[in-house]
mmCIF file of C-alpha atoms in Angstrom:
data_model
loop_
_atom_site.group_PDB
_atom_site.id
_atom_site.type_symbol
_atom_site.label_atom_id
_atom_site.label_comp_id
_atom_site.label_asym_id
_atom_site.label_seq_id
_atom_site.Cartn_x
_atom_site.Cartn_y
_atom_site.Cartn_z
ATOM 1 C CA UNK A 699 0.419 15.898 -15.207
ATOM 2 C CA UNK A 700 3.577 14.693 -17.005
ATOM 3 C CA UNK A 701 2.896 12.528 -20.088
ATOM 4 C CA UNK A 702 4.146 9.338 -18.422
ATOM 5 C CA UNK A 703 1.687 9.768 -15.540
ATOM 6 C CA UNK A 704 -1.198 10.471 -17.924
ATOM 7 C CA UNK A 705 -0.365 7.267 -19.815
ATOM 8 C CA UNK A 706 -0.170 5.282 -16.575
ATOM 9 C CA UNK A 707 -3.573 6.502 -15.381
ATOM 10 C CA UNK A 708 -5.200 6.032 -18.782
ATOM 11 C CA UNK A 709 -3.828 2.512 -19.178
ATOM 12 C CA UNK A 710 -4.713 1.495 -15.616
ATOM 13 C CA UNK A 711 -8.267 2.841 -15.815
ATOM 14 C CA UNK A 712 -8.722 1.236 -19.228
ATOM 15 C CA UNK A 713 -7.747 -2.200 -17.906
ATOM 16 C CA UNK A 714 -9.353 -2.094 -14.437
ATOM 17 C CA UNK A 715 -12.974 -0.966 -13.950
ATOM 18 C CA UNK A 716 -12.357 -1.032 -10.195
ATOM 19 C CA UNK A 717 -9.434 1.384 -10.372
ATOM 20 C CA UNK A 718 -11.339 3.533 -12.879
ATOM 21 C CA UNK A 719 -14.132 3.856 -10.316
ATOM 22 C CA UNK A 720 -11.665 4.832 -7.593
ATOM 23 C CA UNK A 721 -10.133 7.486 -9.839
ATOM 24 C CA UNK A 722 -13.625 8.880 -10.442
ATOM 25 C CA UNK A 723 -14.269 9.144 -6.696
ATOM 26 C CA UNK A 724 -10.803 10.277 -5.587
ATOM 27 C CA UNK A 725 -9.578 12.181 -8.641
ATOM 28 C CA UNK A 726 -9.056 15.464 -6.800
ATOM 29 C CA UNK A 727 -6.997 13.799 -4.073
ATOM 30 C CA UNK A 728 -5.039 11.779 -6.632
ATOM 31 C CA UNK A 729 -4.125 14.852 -8.687
ATOM 32 C CA UNK A 730 -2.282 16.199 -5.641
ATOM 33 C CA UNK A 731 -0.943 12.859 -4.379
ATOM 34 C CA UNK A 732 0.853 12.133 -7.655
ATOM 35 C CA UNK A 733 3.186 15.079 -7.030
ATOM 36 C CA UNK A 734 4.507 13.513 -3.787
ATOM 37 C CA UNK A 735 6.519 10.408 -2.961
ATOM 38 C CA UNK A 736 4.112 7.472 -2.565
ATOM 39 C CA UNK A 737 5.854 6.465 0.686
ATOM 40 C CA UNK A 738 5.007 9.856 2.205
ATOM 41 C CA UNK A 739 1.399 9.651 1.058
ATOM 42 C CA UNK A 740 0.952 6.161 2.471
ATOM 43 C CA UNK A 741 2.388 7.293 5.806
ATOM 44 C CA UNK A 742 -0.135 10.144 5.777
ATOM 45 C CA UNK A 743 -3.021 7.759 5.055
ATOM 46 C CA UNK A 744 -1.960 5.479 7.921
ATOM 47 C CA UNK A 745 -1.778 8.462 10.291
ATOM 48 C CA UNK A 746 -5.262 9.574 9.251
ATOM 49 C CA UNK A 747 -6.647 6.114 10.061
ATOM 50 C CA UNK A 748 -5.298 6.344 13.604
ATOM 51 C CA UNK A 749 -6.903 9.769 14.076
ATOM 52 C CA UNK A 750 -10.449 8.912 12.977
ATOM 53 C CA UNK A 751 -13.193 9.696 15.476
ATOM 54 C CA UNK A 752 -15.703 6.962 16.384
ATOM 55 C CA UNK A 753 -18.418 8.669 14.356
ATOM 56 C CA UNK A 754 -16.222 8.847 11.267
ATOM 57 C CA UNK A 755 -14.616 5.413 11.577
ATOM 58 C CA UNK A 756 -16.668 3.425 9.066
ATOM 59 C CA UNK A 757 -16.856 6.036 6.306
ATOM 60 C CA UNK A 758 -13.332 7.264 7.017
ATOM 61 C CA UNK A 759 -11.715 3.835 6.727
ATOM 62 C CA UNK A 760 -13.503 3.201 3.433
ATOM 63 C CA UNK A 761 -12.362 6.522 2.006
ATOM 64 C CA UNK A 762 -8.785 5.817 3.088
ATOM 65 C CA UNK A 763 -9.020 2.322 1.583
ATOM 66 C CA UNK A 764 -9.903 3.881 -1.797
ATOM 67 C CA UNK A 765 -6.897 6.162 -1.573
ATOM 68 C CA UNK A 766 -4.510 3.453 -0.390
ATOM 69 C CA UNK A 767 -5.649 1.120 -3.168
ATOM 70 C CA UNK A 768 -5.073 3.830 -5.782
ATOM 71 C CA UNK A 769 -1.677 4.729 -4.408
ATOM 72 C CA UNK A 770 -0.387 1.176 -4.074
ATOM 73 C CA UNK A 771 -1.746 0.078 -7.458
ATOM 74 C CA UNK A 772 -0.220 2.997 -9.364
ATOM 75 C CA UNK A 773 3.116 2.657 -7.561
ATOM 76 C CA UNK A 774 3.035 -1.039 -8.472
ATOM 77 C CA UNK A 775 2.001 -0.682 -12.120
ATOM 78 C CA UNK A 776 4.274 2.325 -12.631
ATOM 79 C CA UNK A 777 7.288 0.324 -11.501
ATOM 80 C CA UNK A 778 7.993 2.644 -8.575
ATOM 81 C CA UNK A 779 7.603 -0.122 -5.976
ATOM 82 C CA UNK A 780 8.746 -3.721 -6.133
ATOM 83 C CA UNK A 781 6.638 -6.659 -5.000
ATOM 84 C CA UNK A 782 7.849 -6.640 -1.395
ATOM 85 C CA UNK A 783 7.133 -2.929 -0.997
ATOM 86 C CA UNK A 784 3.673 -3.353 -2.516
ATOM 87 C CA UNK A 785 2.642 -6.209 -0.222
ATOM 88 C CA UNK A 786 4.212 -4.609 2.861
ATOM 89 C CA UNK A 787 2.559 -1.270 2.128
ATOM 90 C CA UNK A 788 -0.839 -2.907 1.749
ATOM 91 C CA UNK A 789 -0.241 -4.851 4.988
ATOM 92 C CA UNK A 790 0.807 -1.704 6.860
ATOM 93 C CA UNK A 791 -2.450 -0.081 5.820
ATOM 94 C CA UNK A 792 -4.440 -3.132 6.983
ATOM 95 C CA UNK A 793 -2.632 -2.993 10.337
ATOM 96 C CA UNK A 794 -3.637 0.638 10.767
ATOM 97 C CA UNK A 795 -7.286 -0.062 9.949
ATOM 98 C CA UNK A 796 -7.466 -3.006 12.344
ATOM 99 C CA UNK A 797 -5.797 -1.048 15.140
ATOM 100 C CA UNK A 798 -8.172 1.893 14.699
ATOM 101 C CA UNK A 799 -11.244 -0.343 14.715
ATOM 102 C CA UNK A 800 -10.110 -2.346 17.749
ATOM 103 C CA UNK A 801 -9.217 0.642 19.911
ATOM 104 C CA UNK A 802 -12.437 2.471 18.958
ATOM 105 C CA UNK A 803 -14.777 -0.384 19.842
ATOM 106 C CA UNK A 804 -12.929 -1.520 22.963
ATOM 107 C CA UNK A 805 -12.995 2.114 24.134
ATOM 108 C CA UNK A 806 -16.761 2.222 23.613
ATOM 109 C CA UNK A 807 -17.185 -0.849 25.810
ATOM 110 C CA UNK A 808 -14.953 0.729 28.462
ATOM 111 C CA UNK A 809 -16.955 3.945 28.336
ATOM 112 C CA UNK A 810 -20.133 1.954 28.969
ATOM 113 C CA UNK A 811 -18.487 0.264 31.959
ATOM 114 C CA UNK A 812 -18.664 -3.164 30.334
ATOM 115 C CA UNK A 813 -14.970 -4.016 30.782
ATOM 116 C CA UNK A 814 -14.442 -3.846 34.548
ATOM 117 C CA UNK A 815 -11.707 -1.550 35.807
ATOM 118 C CA UNK A 816 -10.663 -0.396 32.326
ATOM 119 C CA UNK A 817 -10.917 3.105 30.872
ATOM 120 C CA UNK A 818 -10.939 4.550 27.363
ATOM 121 C CA UNK A 819 -7.288 5.482 27.895
ATOM 122 C CA UNK A 820 -6.493 1.823 28.568
ATOM 123 C CA UNK A 821 -8.266 0.864 25.338
ATOM 124 C CA UNK A 822 -6.267 3.306 23.236
ATOM 125 C CA UNK A 823 -2.980 2.451 24.966
ATOM 126 C CA UNK A 824 -3.033 -1.352 24.850
ATOM 127 C CA UNK A 825 -6.522 -2.553 23.992
ATOM 128 C CA UNK A 826 -7.407 -2.758 27.714
ATOM 129 C CA UNK A 827 -5.897 -6.248 27.662
ATOM 130 C CA UNK A 828 -7.128 -7.394 24.245
ATOM 131 C CA UNK A 829 -4.839 -8.263 21.328
ATOM 132 C CA UNK A 830 -5.486 -9.024 17.662
ATOM 133 C CA UNK A 831 -2.982 -11.417 16.121
ATOM 134 C CA UNK A 832 -2.507 -11.263 12.359
ATOM 135 C CA UNK A 833 -2.170 -14.675 10.757
ATOM 136 C CA UNK A 834 -1.287 -15.930 7.286
ATOM 137 C CA UNK A 835 -0.499 -13.358 4.624
ATOM 138 C CA UNK A 836 -1.240 -10.434 6.919
ATOM 139 C CA UNK A 837 1.045 -11.793 9.601
ATOM 140 C CA UNK A 838 3.853 -12.237 7.083
ATOM 141 C CA UNK A 839 3.431 -8.810 5.432
ATOM 142 C CA UNK A 840 2.282 -10.461 2.198
ATOM 143 C CA UNK A 841 -1.235 -9.091 1.607
ATOM 144 C CA UNK A 842 -2.263 -8.682 -2.021
ATOM 145 C CA UNK A 843 -5.142 -6.729 -3.542
ATOM 146 C CA UNK A 844 -7.736 -9.467 -3.087
ATOM 147 C CA UNK A 845 -6.576 -10.849 0.272
ATOM 148 C CA UNK A 846 -8.873 -11.123 3.242
ATOM 149 C CA UNK A 847 -7.331 -10.682 6.677
ATOM 150 C CA UNK A 848 -7.094 -13.590 9.119
ATOM 151 C CA UNK A 849 -6.973 -12.591 12.765
ATOM 152 C CA UNK A 850 -7.219 -14.225 16.181
ATOM 153 C CA UNK A 851 -8.505 -12.109 19.068
ATOM 154 C CA UNK A 852 -7.508 -12.874 22.659
ATOM 155 C CA UNK A 853 -7.671 -11.076 25.985
ATOM 156 C CA UNK A 854 -5.426 -11.250 29.033
ATOM 157 C CA UNK A 855 -7.609 -12.641 31.802
ATOM 158 C CA UNK A 856 -4.970 -11.872 34.451
ATOM 159 C CA UNK A 857 -5.800 -8.170 34.210
ATOM 160 C CA UNK A 858 -9.196 -8.814 35.814
ATOM 161 C CA UNK A 859 -10.402 -10.137 39.143
ATOM 162 C CA UNK A 860 -11.805 -13.683 38.820
ATOM 163 C CA UNK A 861 -15.336 -12.428 39.473
ATOM 164 C CA UNK A 862 -15.013 -9.902 36.617
ATOM 165 C CA UNK A 863 -13.524 -12.137 33.945
ATOM 166 C CA UNK A 864 -16.826 -13.279 32.416
ATOM 167 C CA UNK A 865 -18.112 -9.708 32.157
ATOM 168 C CA UNK A 866 -14.841 -8.617 30.566
ATOM 169 C CA UNK A 867 -15.048 -11.544 28.151
ATOM 170 C CA UNK A 868 -18.536 -10.490 27.066
ATOM 171 C CA UNK A 869 -17.335 -6.925 26.488
ATOM 172 C CA UNK A 870 -14.403 -8.055 24.359
ATOM 173 C CA UNK A 871 -16.675 -10.341 22.323
ATOM 174 C CA UNK A 872 -18.965 -7.412 21.499
ATOM 175 C CA UNK A 873 -15.981 -5.218 20.636
ATOM 176 C CA UNK A 874 -14.561 -7.911 18.353
ATOM 177 C CA UNK A 875 -17.825 -8.327 16.475
ATOM 178 C CA UNK A 876 -18.163 -4.581 15.963
ATOM 179 C CA UNK A 877 -14.516 -4.282 14.957
ATOM 180 C CA UNK A 878 -14.990 -6.978 12.315
ATOM 181 C CA UNK A 879 -18.173 -5.314 11.066
ATOM 182 C CA UNK A 880 -16.386 -1.971 10.763
ATOM 183 C CA UNK A 881 -13.927 -3.588 8.360
ATOM 184 C CA UNK A 882 -16.026 -6.265 6.692
ATOM 185 C CA UNK A 883 -19.548 -4.899 6.170
ATOM 186 C CA UNK A 884 -20.389 -3.658 2.684
ATOM 187 C CA UNK A 885 -21.916 -0.152 2.778
ATOM 188 C CA UNK A 886 -22.547 2.481 0.146
ATOM 189 C CA UNK A 887 -18.846 3.284 0.437
ATOM 190 C CA UNK A 888 -17.782 -0.342 -0.050
ATOM 191 C CA UNK A 889 -15.826 -2.329 2.525
ATOM 192 C CA UNK A 890 -12.321 -2.151 3.988
ATOM 193 C CA UNK A 891 -11.115 -5.772 4.302
ATOM 194 C CA UNK A 892 -12.935 -9.089 4.388
ATOM 195 C CA UNK A 893 -12.233 -10.268 7.917
ATOM 196 C CA UNK A 894 -11.918 -13.935 8.884
ATOM 197 C CA UNK A 895 -11.991 -14.886 12.568
ATOM 198 C CA UNK A 896 -12.171 -18.655 12.022
ATOM 199 C CA UNK A 897 -8.521 -19.463 12.730
ATOM 200 C CA UNK A 898 -9.112 -19.074 16.471
ATOM 201 C CA UNK A 899 -8.953 -22.168 18.687
ATOM 202 C CA UNK A 900 -11.901 -24.527 18.141
ATOM 203 C CA UNK A 901 -13.777 -21.922 16.106
ATOM 204 C CA UNK A 902 -16.950 -23.992 15.788
ATOM 205 C CA UNK A 903 -17.708 -23.731 19.511
ATOM 206 C CA UNK A 904 -15.712 -20.772 20.881
ATOM 207 C CA UNK A 905 -16.663 -17.082 20.785
ATOM 208 C CA UNK A 906 -14.793 -14.609 18.580
ATOM 209 C CA UNK A 907 -12.554 -13.477 21.467
ATOM 210 C CA UNK A 908 -11.294 -15.872 24.157
ATOM 211 C CA UNK A 909 -8.874 -15.668 27.042
ATOM 212 C CA UNK A 910 -5.178 -16.327 26.525
ATOM 213 C CA UNK A 911 -5.382 -19.070 29.157
ATOM 214 C CA UNK A 912 -8.149 -20.868 27.241
ATOM 215 C CA UNK A 913 -6.195 -20.596 23.990
ATOM 216 C CA UNK A 914 -3.055 -21.974 25.619
ATOM 217 C CA UNK A 915 -4.961 -24.919 27.102
ATOM 218 C CA UNK A 916 -6.443 -25.714 23.707
ATOM 219 C CA UNK A 917 -3.113 -25.674 21.861
ATOM 220 C CA UNK A 918 -1.463 -27.805 24.546
ATOM 221 C CA UNK A 919 -4.197 -30.424 24.781
ATOM 222 C CA UNK A 920 -6.131 -30.495 21.512
ATOM 223 C CA UNK A 921 -4.528 -28.227 18.914
ATOM 224 C CA UNK A 922 -3.547 -29.886 15.659
ATOM 225 C CA UNK A 923 -0.100 -29.481 14.153
ATOM 226 C CA UNK A 924 -1.260 -27.099 11.433
ATOM 227 C CA UNK A 925 -2.964 -24.876 14.028
ATOM 228 C CA UNK A 926 0.268 -24.507 15.990
ATOM 229 C CA UNK A 927 2.453 -24.132 12.902
ATOM 230 C CA UNK A 928 0.190 -21.289 11.697
ATOM 231 C CA UNK A 929 1.816 -19.181 14.405
ATOM 232 C CA UNK A 930 5.066 -19.128 12.416
ATOM 233 C CA UNK A 931 3.571 -16.132 10.596
ATOM 234 C CA UNK A 932 1.621 -14.679 13.523
ATOM 235 C CA UNK A 933 2.288 -11.229 14.950
ATOM 236 C CA UNK A 934 0.348 -8.833 17.196
ATOM 237 C CA UNK A 935 -0.990 -5.880 15.213
ATOM 238 C CA UNK A 936 -3.553 -4.200 17.471
ATOM 239 C CA UNK A 937 -4.261 -3.862 21.172
#
C-alpha cells in the first residue's frame, strides 16, 4: 500500500482497539477495498445486504457491518469524506440492513401462511403491508458510530379482510421481533445495530407492530406534542 495509507491504518489501529480488531478479521478484504473509491465499495456492501439469503442473514449482516465500519471510519479519518457523507453513508448502510431483515422475516411468515392472502413476493416487494419508519438520527441521515436505531413498525390493516386482521397483526408482531433480533442480538460475530422500538405509540401497552389506524387514533386523541413532533425526522426505510 502507499505510505499514506499505511500510516492511516497504523494510526487508526493504534488508537482504536475496535478498529484494530476489525482489521484483523477483514484484512484481506480491506487490502483490496483500499484500491477502490469508498463510495463504490459502500454501494457494493449495500447491494450484498439486499441479496443475503435467509440462512445467511445474521452472519452476513454482521460481516458486512465490520466492512462498512472499516470503510466509513477510514474514509472519515483519512479526510476523504466530510461529516455529512460519513453520517449519510452509515445511515444508508443501516437502511439496507433493516430492509433486508424486514423482508426476510415477513417473507417467512407469509411462507408459513401466517399473514393471510400475502405471498413471499408481496413481502419482498412492499413488506406485505408492513412499514418500518426510521426516527431520530436514522430518520435524518445523521447516524454516528455509536448510534442505536429508533424505528416504529406499522401495518396497513386495509389490505386484509376484517376477519383476518388479528391474524395478520400476530404475524407482523413475530416478524418485527425476529427482525429486531437479527440486528440487535450479540452473537459470536457481534451485532449489527442496537434496535429501539420504544418510540411507537403507547409503547408500555402496545405490541411492537400495530395497525396504522390504531397509531392514527392514538396520535389524534392521546399523543403528546413531542411524540407528534418526532415525525419531523421520520421516513419510511423498509417495507
